[in-house]
C-alpha cells in the first residue's frame, strides 16, 4: 500500500510560507542587503579576473589525468555494443516515467546527509529535484557498468572517479537557488547570509592568493603545543630533516624496548597527540612504553633537494641511532604510518640486506608497500599526470606545495570535504567552527620534489618496491628479506590506502605477519582510543591469499583495535626496567620547532631557529661513499713560470 500523494502539500511547506509572510519592511531590508551582496559579488569576480590576468600565460594540458579520455573510451565501448547503449537509454526513460510515481508513493531514497533538510521531502519541487538528480546519477554510473567488460581496470577507475566528481558537483544542494537551507537562511537573515557568504569567499580567495582556499575550521582556535600536541617531552635530536622527541615516562618502571614512530610527512605527527582523550602517544606511555616520535621538517630552501635515500639516511637511520643511544636499548619496536610506513619498509629491506638488527618489530598503520590496488590516487600517477607534477614542482622551485596535496586528498571525498563547506561557508554564510582534526588536516607540509617524484613514479606507478626493483643507496632491495614480526592495520573505509591494497602488500614480507582490519577510514580508523567505544575491528591470525577469504573467516570485535594490537606488542616490548627520562640537550621541549612551523611561515622565509645536533648520534647503516683518488700533480720537466 502506497502513501497518499504529496502534491497538495506545497501550501504547507516551510519555504512557501516564509516567502508569503514577508512584509514590505522585511522585503525592503532583504532587497537592500542583496544589493550590497551584488556589489560584493562583483568585487569577488574582479579579484578572480585580476589574478587570472596577472598570472603567467603558459600552455595547459587539457587532460593531464586522463579523465576525458576515459569517458571517450566508455562512449566508444557503448558504440560498439548498441544493444547495451539502447538498454541504458531505455533504463533512463523508464526511470523518468516512474519518477512521479515514486514521488506520489513517497518511496525512500538512499540516505544522504546532504538532503537532511525536511524541505527535500515536504516540498514536491525539491523532492523532484533530488529524485531527478539521483536518477541521472545512477544512469551515468550505469553507463560505466555497461561498458566495463571492454575497459581495463585503469580506465574504469578513471571513468568512475571523474563521473563521481561530476555527480557530486551537480547535486542540487550546491546551488543557492536549489538549496532550501540557503533560501531559508536568506529570508531569516534578511539576506545577510548571502552577503556573509560572499565575503567569506572573497577572503578565502585572497588567502589562497587567487586560488579558492576553503576553510574547514577556525584555524585561529588552535596552537600547536598549547591546546594540541601537548604531551610532555624533550627534543633529543635535531638535524635538517627531523626532530626526535622523547616523551616523559608515565611510571617509574617502563618496558625496556622503546617505541619509535615514523609518521607521514604529508601531514604532521600530532595526529597522534591531538587531545589527551584521544592521544595514541599518551596511551602508549600508559602501557609503560618508552615512546619516541619523529617530527618531519616541511620542505623549504634547505631541504627541497632531499631524496628518498636522504629520508632513509637522515630520517630512519638517524632516528634509530638517536633512540638506541638515548634509551640504552640495542633495538626498538617501530611504527610507520601511511607514507612513513612505506619509507620504513624500504629502510628495513635495506637493513635486512646489511644485517642491521636495530628494529625488533614493525607495526604499520594504513601503509602500503604494494601499489597494485592503490585506489583512486593512482589516477594521479599516470605518465601525463607525472609530467604535470614535474611542472608543478618546477614552478614552485623544486617543492611540491602542501596546499596542492591537501586539495588532492579533499577531492577524493568531495561531498564531505569540499561541497559541504561551499554550502556552509558561502551559501549559508557561516563561520567555520573550531575542530582539532580539521585544524590538523589544514596544517599542511611541503614535500621535497625528488622525494615526491620517487613516491609517485617508482612506488605508485611502477610498484618497484613490491617487485624488488626499488633501490636504496643504489642497490635493489626486497620486502621479502624483512623477517622481523610485522603487524599491519588497515581501515575498511580508507579512501587513501584501500585495505585490499594493504592486505596484498602484507603477503610480501618474509616473516610472521598479523593483519587487522579496523572500522572507519584513514584517520578515524587508526586514531580510535579504546575509551571512545567506537567502531569495530576484525581479527584473523591466518593470512590467506584472498582478502575476501580473510574477512569471511575473521572475528568481528566491537571497539578499538588498539587492545588487540597491545596483545601482540606486549611480549615484544621486554621486561619492566627503571624508566629513562628525556635528557635535556638544549634542543627544546616537545613538540619541537618543526611541527609549529606553518606554511605561511615558510612562504615568508622563516626557518627553524635550531640548533642542530652536533653529531652525537651519527646515522649508522649508511654505505660509505667510495673515495676517488686524486691524480698527483707533477711539474713537467723543463717547465718555467711565464712572466
XYZ file of C-alpha atoms in Angstrom:
643
model
C 0.000 0.000 0.000
C 1.433 3.357 -1.018
C 1.349 6.633 0.802
C -1.085 9.298 -0.314
C 0.094 11.858 -2.838
C 2.185 14.788 -1.631
C 1.344 17.177 -4.434
C -1.173 19.027 -2.249
C 1.434 19.750 0.444
C 3.040 22.692 -1.299
C 0.910 25.164 0.599
C 2.030 23.894 3.993
C 5.712 23.637 3.086
C 8.065 25.820 5.093
C 9.628 27.891 2.332
C 6.402 28.968 0.569
C 5.032 30.109 3.914
C 8.196 32.064 4.666
C 8.026 33.882 1.323
C 4.301 34.517 1.829
C 4.920 36.037 5.270
C 7.460 38.567 4.022
C 6.043 42.009 4.851
C 7.087 45.161 2.935
C 9.603 46.199 5.612
C 11.378 42.840 5.588
C 11.230 42.742 1.799
C 12.909 46.152 1.658
C 15.618 45.005 4.068
C 16.161 41.853 2.014
C 16.437 43.846 -1.211
C 18.923 46.308 0.298
C 21.141 43.539 1.662
C 21.040 41.631 -1.629
C 22.044 44.813 -3.451
C 25.087 45.069 -1.181
C 25.744 41.368 -1.781
C 25.678 42.043 -5.525
C 28.451 44.612 -5.074
C 30.435 42.067 -3.054
C 29.926 39.520 -5.835
C 31.258 41.992 -8.379
C 34.303 42.514 -6.164
C 34.813 38.767 -5.946
C 34.698 38.449 -9.734
C 37.090 41.376 -10.115
C 39.568 39.754 -7.719
C 39.413 36.489 -9.648
C 39.881 38.138 -13.029
C 42.758 40.255 -11.739
C 44.566 37.135 -10.606
C 43.994 35.429 -13.937
C 45.118 38.482 -15.879
C 48.230 38.912 -13.756
C 49.286 35.275 -13.938
C 51.715 33.799 -16.419
C 50.320 32.614 -19.723
C 51.503 29.013 -20.102
C 50.154 26.193 -22.292
C 47.968 23.890 -20.224
C 47.486 20.194 -20.815
C 43.762 19.776 -21.454
C 43.506 16.336 -19.808
C 46.551 15.614 -17.596
C 44.834 12.891 -15.547
C 43.052 11.140 -18.422
C 39.502 11.828 -17.291
C 38.183 12.945 -20.673
C 39.987 10.117 -22.439
C 38.397 7.585 -20.066
C 34.917 8.958 -20.840
C 35.685 8.730 -24.559
C 36.575 5.063 -24.132
C 33.306 4.453 -22.289
C 31.443 6.056 -25.187
C 33.396 4.013 -27.745
C 32.657 0.775 -25.872
C 28.941 1.566 -25.855
C 29.035 2.456 -29.551
C 30.475 -0.987 -30.280
C 27.608 -2.534 -28.298
C 24.444 -0.753 -29.442
C 22.231 -3.181 -27.534
C 23.856 -2.095 -24.258
C 23.579 1.567 -25.192
C 19.928 1.059 -26.111
C 19.249 -0.739 -22.846
C 20.842 2.142 -20.942
C 18.595 4.662 -22.707
C 15.533 2.537 -22.024
C 16.510 2.367 -18.353
C 16.759 6.153 -18.234
C 13.383 6.623 -19.958
C 11.762 4.100 -17.669
C 13.246 5.906 -14.692
C 11.731 9.203 -15.799
C 8.374 7.541 -16.355
C 8.483 6.146 -12.819
C 9.737 9.379 -11.258
C 6.384 10.949 -10.490
C 5.001 7.637 -9.305
C 7.879 7.342 -6.837
C 7.149 10.885 -5.642
C 3.488 10.124 -5.165
C 4.190 6.912 -3.255
C 6.923 8.506 -1.176
C 9.374 5.696 -1.916
C 12.570 6.064 0.050
C 15.819 7.252 -1.464
C 19.353 6.321 -0.358
C 20.350 8.056 2.862
C 22.415 11.159 2.180
C 23.022 13.801 4.819
C 23.203 16.485 2.143
C 19.424 16.101 1.860
C 18.620 16.115 5.574
C 16.603 19.351 5.390
C 12.881 18.452 5.748
C 12.066 20.568 2.693
C 13.544 17.825 0.470
C 10.644 15.564 1.380
C 7.891 18.045 2.318
C 8.155 20.210 -0.789
C 7.341 18.438 -4.093
C 9.574 20.806 -6.068
C 12.642 19.906 -4.026
C 11.617 16.259 -3.866
C 11.521 16.230 -7.674
C 14.971 17.853 -7.965
C 16.534 15.328 -5.636
C 14.938 12.333 -7.346
C 15.872 13.635 -10.799
C 19.487 14.117 -9.677
C 19.574 10.615 -8.190
C 18.092 9.146 -11.373
C 20.646 10.849 -13.611
C 23.491 9.922 -11.258
C 22.532 6.251 -11.271
C 22.207 6.310 -15.053
C 25.659 7.856 -15.564
C 27.261 5.245 -13.312
C 25.227 2.580 -15.080
C 26.839 3.540 -18.400
C 30.237 2.675 -16.973
C 28.893 -0.639 -15.680
C 27.601 -1.437 -19.153
C 30.937 -0.614 -20.778
C 33.069 -2.221 -18.052
C 33.703 -5.595 -19.780
C 35.577 -3.779 -22.564
C 37.578 -1.442 -20.326
C 40.815 -2.112 -18.481
C 40.932 -1.543 -14.728
C 42.747 1.788 -15.009
C 40.217 3.217 -17.465
C 37.318 2.016 -15.319
C 38.815 3.649 -12.233
C 39.320 6.950 -14.020
C 35.834 6.906 -15.525
C 34.176 6.179 -12.175
C 36.264 8.794 -10.381
C 35.536 11.635 -12.777
C 31.851 10.712 -13.165
C 31.690 10.737 -9.366
C 33.218 14.218 -9.330
C 30.632 15.411 -11.874
C 27.748 13.799 -9.992
C 28.767 15.412 -6.697
C 29.246 18.799 -8.362
C 25.761 18.615 -9.948
C 23.982 17.922 -6.646
C 21.117 20.449 -6.254
C 22.396 21.246 -2.761
C 25.365 23.045 -4.342
C 23.358 25.908 -5.852
C 21.719 28.644 -3.737
C 18.548 28.631 -5.797
C 18.022 24.881 -5.305
C 19.160 24.558 -1.709
C 16.251 25.041 0.723
C 18.585 25.678 3.663
C 20.267 28.513 1.765
C 16.935 30.031 0.743
C 15.632 29.774 4.308
C 18.785 31.402 5.699
C 18.479 34.227 3.171
C 14.919 35.001 4.286
C 15.560 34.584 8.012
C 18.638 36.832 7.964
C 17.242 39.391 5.568
C 19.912 38.499 3.005
C 22.807 38.756 5.475
C 23.724 35.093 4.919
C 24.267 35.804 1.214
C 26.418 38.837 1.961
C 28.436 36.999 4.620
C 28.942 34.041 2.295
C 30.315 36.229 -0.478
C 32.643 37.939 1.991
C 33.846 34.532 3.164
C 34.528 33.515 -0.420
C 36.407 36.721 -1.120
C 38.573 36.273 1.990
C 39.329 32.673 1.035
C 40.282 33.779 -2.460
C 42.689 36.342 -1.032
C 44.023 33.822 1.476
C 44.787 31.439 -1.384
C 46.400 34.175 -3.474
C 43.821 33.836 -6.228
C 43.012 30.181 -5.533
C 39.844 29.488 -3.546
C 41.330 28.136 -0.315
C 38.252 26.813 1.502
C 38.454 26.983 5.292
C 37.147 23.884 7.026
C 37.694 25.077 10.588
C 38.615 28.088 12.683
C 42.384 27.747 12.469
C 42.956 30.563 14.957
C 41.404 28.462 17.723
C 44.399 26.119 17.977
C 48.098 26.492 18.654
C 50.492 23.569 18.372
C 51.968 22.905 21.797
C 49.260 24.810 23.657
C 45.934 23.063 23.022
C 47.019 20.359 20.554
C 50.219 18.266 20.745
C 50.541 18.819 24.493
C 52.188 15.571 25.673
C 55.323 16.482 27.639
C 58.787 15.592 26.434
C 62.085 16.830 25.035
C 63.645 17.090 21.604
C 66.700 14.851 21.959
C 67.937 15.084 18.364
C 67.580 17.528 15.504
C 69.093 17.529 12.034
C 67.981 19.406 8.941
C 65.206 16.881 8.213
C 63.883 15.541 11.534
C 63.460 16.136 15.198
C 63.280 13.138 17.525
C 61.002 13.751 20.508
C 61.357 11.668 23.663
C 58.264 11.771 25.877
C 58.295 11.801 29.655
C 57.789 8.324 31.128
C 54.468 7.691 32.854
C 55.796 5.309 35.523
C 58.966 4.610 37.471
C 59.169 1.277 35.657
C 58.790 1.164 31.869
C 59.249 -1.555 29.251
C 62.894 -1.951 28.269
C 62.407 -1.834 24.483
C 61.452 1.663 23.251
C 58.834 2.532 20.654
C 59.881 4.733 17.717
C 57.152 6.211 15.491
C 57.623 7.360 11.885
C 54.508 9.376 10.955
C 53.775 10.592 7.415
C 55.468 13.794 6.291
C 52.475 14.793 4.174
C 50.889 15.970 7.446
C 52.347 16.490 10.901
C 52.945 13.967 13.658
C 50.490 15.402 16.186
C 47.549 13.490 14.740
C 48.933 11.010 17.302
C 48.514 13.594 20.073
C 45.592 15.868 19.213
C 43.937 15.869 22.628
C 44.624 13.950 25.869
C 41.407 11.965 25.427
C 42.391 10.515 22.042
C 46.194 10.674 22.149
C 47.886 7.483 20.987
C 51.193 8.766 22.368
C 49.706 9.117 25.858
C 48.083 5.675 25.530
C 51.432 4.096 24.614
C 53.019 5.793 27.611
C 50.237 4.417 29.810
C 51.303 0.937 28.651
C 54.787 1.703 30.011
C 56.312 2.093 26.555
C 59.310 4.416 26.315
C 57.962 6.457 23.392
C 59.818 8.443 20.736
C 58.376 10.123 17.637
C 59.931 11.622 14.519
C 58.754 15.109 13.554
C 59.488 15.862 9.888
C 60.515 19.273 8.638
C 58.294 20.824 5.983
C 60.335 21.243 2.810
C 61.950 24.633 2.265
C 65.080 26.027 0.618
C 67.231 23.926 2.939
C 65.623 20.548 2.213
C 63.935 20.908 -1.188
C 66.514 18.673 -2.899
C 66.298 15.816 -0.373
C 65.780 12.400 -1.954
C 64.163 9.183 -0.717
C 67.638 7.992 0.277
C 68.071 11.178 2.300
C 64.838 10.382 4.133
C 66.231 6.946 4.984
C 69.674 8.234 5.979
C 68.743 11.453 7.786
C 65.310 10.187 8.849
C 65.033 6.475 9.664
C 68.682 5.603 10.308
C 69.484 8.845 12.122
C 66.439 8.413 14.371
C 67.401 4.810 15.152
C 70.881 5.918 16.152
C 69.469 8.664 18.359
C 66.882 6.459 20.078
C 69.102 3.457 20.739
C 71.767 5.710 22.255
C 69.298 7.755 24.313
C 67.390 4.708 25.603
C 70.325 2.357 26.111
C 68.488 -0.336 24.158
C 70.167 -2.125 21.276
C 66.925 -2.197 19.269
C 63.406 -0.715 19.077
C 59.866 -1.560 18.086
C 58.944 0.728 15.202
C 55.703 2.159 13.815
C 55.203 3.506 10.293
C 52.051 5.450 9.444
C 50.976 5.844 5.791
C 53.957 7.031 3.706
C 56.061 6.864 6.873
C 55.396 3.119 6.798
C 56.364 2.848 3.147
C 59.650 4.571 3.997
C 60.139 2.243 6.963
C 59.597 -0.821 4.760
C 62.189 0.332 2.244
C 64.624 1.081 5.083
C 64.020 -2.307 6.745
C 64.636 -4.066 3.434
C 67.984 -2.271 3.215
C 68.752 -3.052 6.878
C 67.998 -6.733 6.323
C 70.465 -6.744 3.467
C 73.167 -5.110 5.584
C 72.455 -7.195 8.739
C 71.311 -4.134 10.721
C 69.119 -5.517 13.521
C 68.116 -2.348 15.350
C 64.407 -2.877 14.622
C 62.843 -5.716 16.597
C 59.314 -5.461 15.147
C 57.363 -3.223 12.784
C 53.771 -2.020 13.051
C 52.129 -0.339 10.072
C 49.131 1.980 10.202
C 47.297 2.408 6.866
C 50.538 1.900 4.973
C 51.096 0.444 1.520
C 54.115 -1.417 0.182
C 52.364 -2.939 -2.837
C 50.565 -0.395 -5.025
C 48.789 -2.712 -7.462
C 45.389 -1.901 -5.959
C 46.213 1.520 -4.541
C 42.825 3.033 -5.361
C 41.869 6.431 -6.699
C 45.227 8.077 -6.008
C 46.675 6.007 -8.876
C 44.667 8.277 -11.166
C 47.196 10.995 -10.365
C 50.257 8.840 -11.116
C 49.915 8.087 -14.833
C 52.566 9.305 -17.264
C 50.694 12.500 -18.187
C 49.938 13.175 -14.530
C 53.597 12.727 -13.585
C 54.561 15.238 -16.257
C 52.027 17.618 -14.731
C 53.569 17.044 -11.288
C 57.020 17.784 -12.727
C 55.714 21.113 -13.989
C 54.192 21.945 -10.597
C 57.433 21.134 -8.773
C 59.475 23.163 -11.253
C 57.058 26.089 -10.967
C 57.488 26.026 -7.171
C 61.289 25.937 -7.232
C 61.715 22.232 -6.541
C 58.970 21.811 -3.936
C 55.612 20.035 -4.068
C 53.337 22.559 -2.306
C 51.444 21.218 0.673
C 48.237 23.022 -0.210
C 48.043 21.149 -3.531
C 48.448 17.816 -1.761
C 45.726 18.838 0.678
C 43.364 19.723 -2.146
C 44.022 16.379 -3.845
C 43.021 14.460 -0.706
C 39.951 16.663 -0.246
C 38.744 15.936 -3.771
C 38.876 12.210 -3.061
C 35.829 12.865 -0.827
C 34.296 15.987 -2.368
C 30.831 15.710 -0.822
C 32.275 15.723 2.715
C 35.455 17.760 2.332
C 34.644 20.297 -0.402
C 30.973 20.865 -1.209
C 29.882 20.674 2.410
C 31.981 23.750 3.183
C 30.941 25.508 -0.014
C 27.374 25.238 1.283
C 28.137 26.171 4.885
C 30.670 28.944 4.280
C 29.466 30.560 1.062
C 25.750 29.772 0.793
C 24.758 29.857 4.462
C 27.350 32.481 5.398
C 28.585 30.537 8.409
C 31.980 30.904 10.030
C 33.850 27.580 10.336
C 33.727 26.085 13.810
C 36.813 25.007 15.780
C 37.632 21.335 15.213
C 41.044 19.961 16.132
C 41.078 17.208 13.499
C 40.300 19.655 10.685
C 42.915 22.057 12.059
C 45.481 19.263 11.742
C 44.175 18.437 8.254
C 44.709 22.052 7.189
C 48.189 22.229 8.752
C 49.857 21.054 5.566
C 53.502 20.476 4.737
C 55.657 20.939 1.662
C 57.420 17.924 0.201
C 60.859 17.888 -1.491
C 60.351 17.480 -5.239
C 62.723 14.492 -5.683
C 61.145 12.571 -2.779
C 57.621 13.184 -4.048
C 58.517 12.121 -7.577
C 60.040 8.887 -6.270
C 56.862 8.148 -4.326
C 54.599 8.671 -7.316
C 56.771 7.243 -10.091
C 58.766 4.410 -8.541
C 56.238 3.278 -5.951
C 52.738 4.149 -7.197
C 53.311 3.971 -10.939
C 55.955 1.252 -11.272
C 55.309 -0.623 -7.993
C 59.071 -1.086 -7.754
C 59.194 -1.862 -4.015
C 56.847 -4.825 -4.323
C 58.622 -6.114 -7.430
C 62.085 -5.954 -5.856
C 63.254 -3.233 -8.237
C 63.342 -0.358 -5.763
C 66.835 0.881 -4.962
C 68.125 2.154 -1.635
C 71.584 3.718 -1.766
C 71.934 2.396 -5.299
C 71.147 -1.247 -4.511
C 67.831 -3.040 -5.136
C 66.015 -4.235 -2.004
C 63.401 -6.892 -1.367
C 60.454 -6.741 1.035
C 60.788 -10.493 1.363
C 64.081 -10.003 3.195
C 62.232 -8.404 6.124
C 61.975 -11.194 8.709
C 61.009 -9.227 11.838
C 57.457 -9.687 13.190
C 55.032 -7.368 11.399
C 51.622 -6.085 12.499
C 49.563 -4.468 9.750
C 46.479 -2.349 10.366
C 44.117 -1.232 7.616
C 40.774 0.587 7.731
C 37.753 -0.714 5.897
C 36.584 2.668 4.558
C 40.045 4.087 3.843
C 39.874 6.068 0.571
C 43.602 6.893 0.565
C 45.133 3.483 1.326
C 42.450 0.882 0.440
C 42.541 -2.131 2.722
C 42.757 -4.612 -0.165
C 45.944 -2.849 -1.267
C 47.466 -3.036 2.224
C 46.474 -6.702 2.501
C 48.179 -7.506 -0.799
C 51.370 -5.895 0.493
C 51.168 -7.993 3.668
C 51.773 -11.099 1.550
C 55.258 -9.912 0.562
C 57.031 -9.764 3.947
C 59.376 -12.631 4.777
C 58.430 -13.129 8.427
C 55.301 -13.518 10.540
C 52.578 -11.010 9.630
C 49.468 -10.260 11.681
C 46.750 -8.356 9.836
C 43.897 -6.419 11.471
C 41.086 -4.550 9.771
C 39.528 -1.574 11.594
C 36.242 0.175 11.005
C 36.070 3.737 9.596
C 38.684 5.470 7.432
C 42.261 6.653 7.032
C 42.322 8.757 10.211
C 39.428 7.719 12.452
C 40.165 4.062 11.769
C 43.677 4.499 13.142
C 43.147 7.077 15.891
C 40.429 5.308 17.854
C 41.108 5.374 21.592
C 39.564 2.411 23.427
C 37.772 4.755 25.843
C 35.720 6.136 22.951
C 33.933 2.783 22.464
C 33.596 3.472 18.738
C 33.604 1.336 15.604
C 34.837 -2.241 15.485
C 37.682 -4.316 14.105
C 38.197 -7.724 12.566
C 40.881 -10.209 13.625
C 42.109 -13.374 11.949
C 45.541 -14.867 12.630
C 45.671 -16.631 9.267
C 46.713 -14.813 6.104
C 45.148 -16.444 3.021
C 45.949 -15.087 -0.433
C 42.454 -13.667 -0.899
C 41.367 -10.746 1.332
C 37.742 -11.795 0.970
C 38.568 -15.188 2.463
C 40.399 -13.476 5.302
C 37.413 -11.263 6.100
C 34.829 -14.041 5.867
C 36.821 -16.133 8.356
C 37.632 -13.255 10.711
C 36.085 -12.430 14.077
C 34.369 -9.068 14.448
C 35.268 -7.359 17.734
C 33.499 -4.235 18.947
C 35.562 -1.168 19.783
C 39.113 -0.049 19.112
C 41.753 -2.335 17.621
C 44.421 -0.939 19.972
C 43.899 -3.575 22.713
C 44.281 -6.376 20.135
C 47.484 -4.748 18.922
C 48.754 -4.491 22.512
C 48.278 -8.243 22.977
C 50.677 -8.696 20.049
C 53.054 -5.898 21.057
C 53.376 -6.532 24.810
C 55.566 -9.666 24.621
C 57.813 -7.858 22.112
C 58.362 -4.895 24.446
C 60.556 -6.581 27.043
C 60.510 -6.646 30.813
C 59.962 -3.677 33.125
C 63.089 -1.687 33.934
C 63.835 1.673 35.515
C 62.405 4.405 33.340
C 64.659 6.548 31.173
C 63.853 10.235 31.337
C 64.473 12.524 28.351
C 67.860 14.215 28.523
C 67.833 17.972 28.077
C 70.196 18.585 25.172
C 69.258 22.250 24.834
C 67.108 21.450 21.797
C 63.825 22.465 23.403
C 60.631 20.846 24.618
C 58.033 18.837 22.721
C 56.516 19.416 20.203
C 59.763 20.932 18.926
C 60.301 23.566 16.233
C 59.283 21.734 13.054
C 55.647 20.924 13.914
C 54.603 24.503 14.829
C 56.061 25.865 11.560
C 53.118 26.851 9.334
C 53.019 27.103 5.552
C 52.700 30.871 5.794
C 55.862 30.994 7.904
C 57.823 29.117 5.251
C 56.459 31.276 2.451
C 57.568 34.322 4.433
C 61.110 32.917 4.544
C 61.083 31.850 8.187
C 63.436 28.996 9.104
C 63.815 26.885 12.248
C 65.831 28.549 14.963
C 67.949 25.486 15.699
C 70.432 24.496 16.930
C 71.129 21.208 15.171
C 72.605 18.251 16.985
C 76.384 18.152 16.925
C 76.712 14.650 15.548
C 76.266 12.932 18.905
C 74.129 10.292 17.176
C 75.670 9.694 13.741
C 73.427 7.644 11.500
C 74.596 4.043 11.277
C 73.942 1.727 8.370
C 74.683 4.237 5.605
C 77.074 2.908 2.960
C 80.259 4.871 2.768
C 80.842 6.715 -0.439
C 83.761 5.388 -2.418
C 86.584 7.873 -2.490
C 88.166 8.558 -5.820
C 91.893 9.022 -5.780
C 93.025 12.387 -6.990
C 95.851 12.217 -9.526
C 99.115 13.541 -8.193
C 100.223 16.772 -9.810
C 103.773 16.706 -11.090
C 105.681 19.635 -12.558
C 106.673 18.763 -16.090
C 110.380 18.723 -16.725
C 111.646 21.948 -18.183
C 108.573 23.896 -17.108
C 109.237 27.517 -16.213
C 106.800 30.154 -14.982
C 105.796 32.746 -17.524
C 106.412 36.415 -16.924
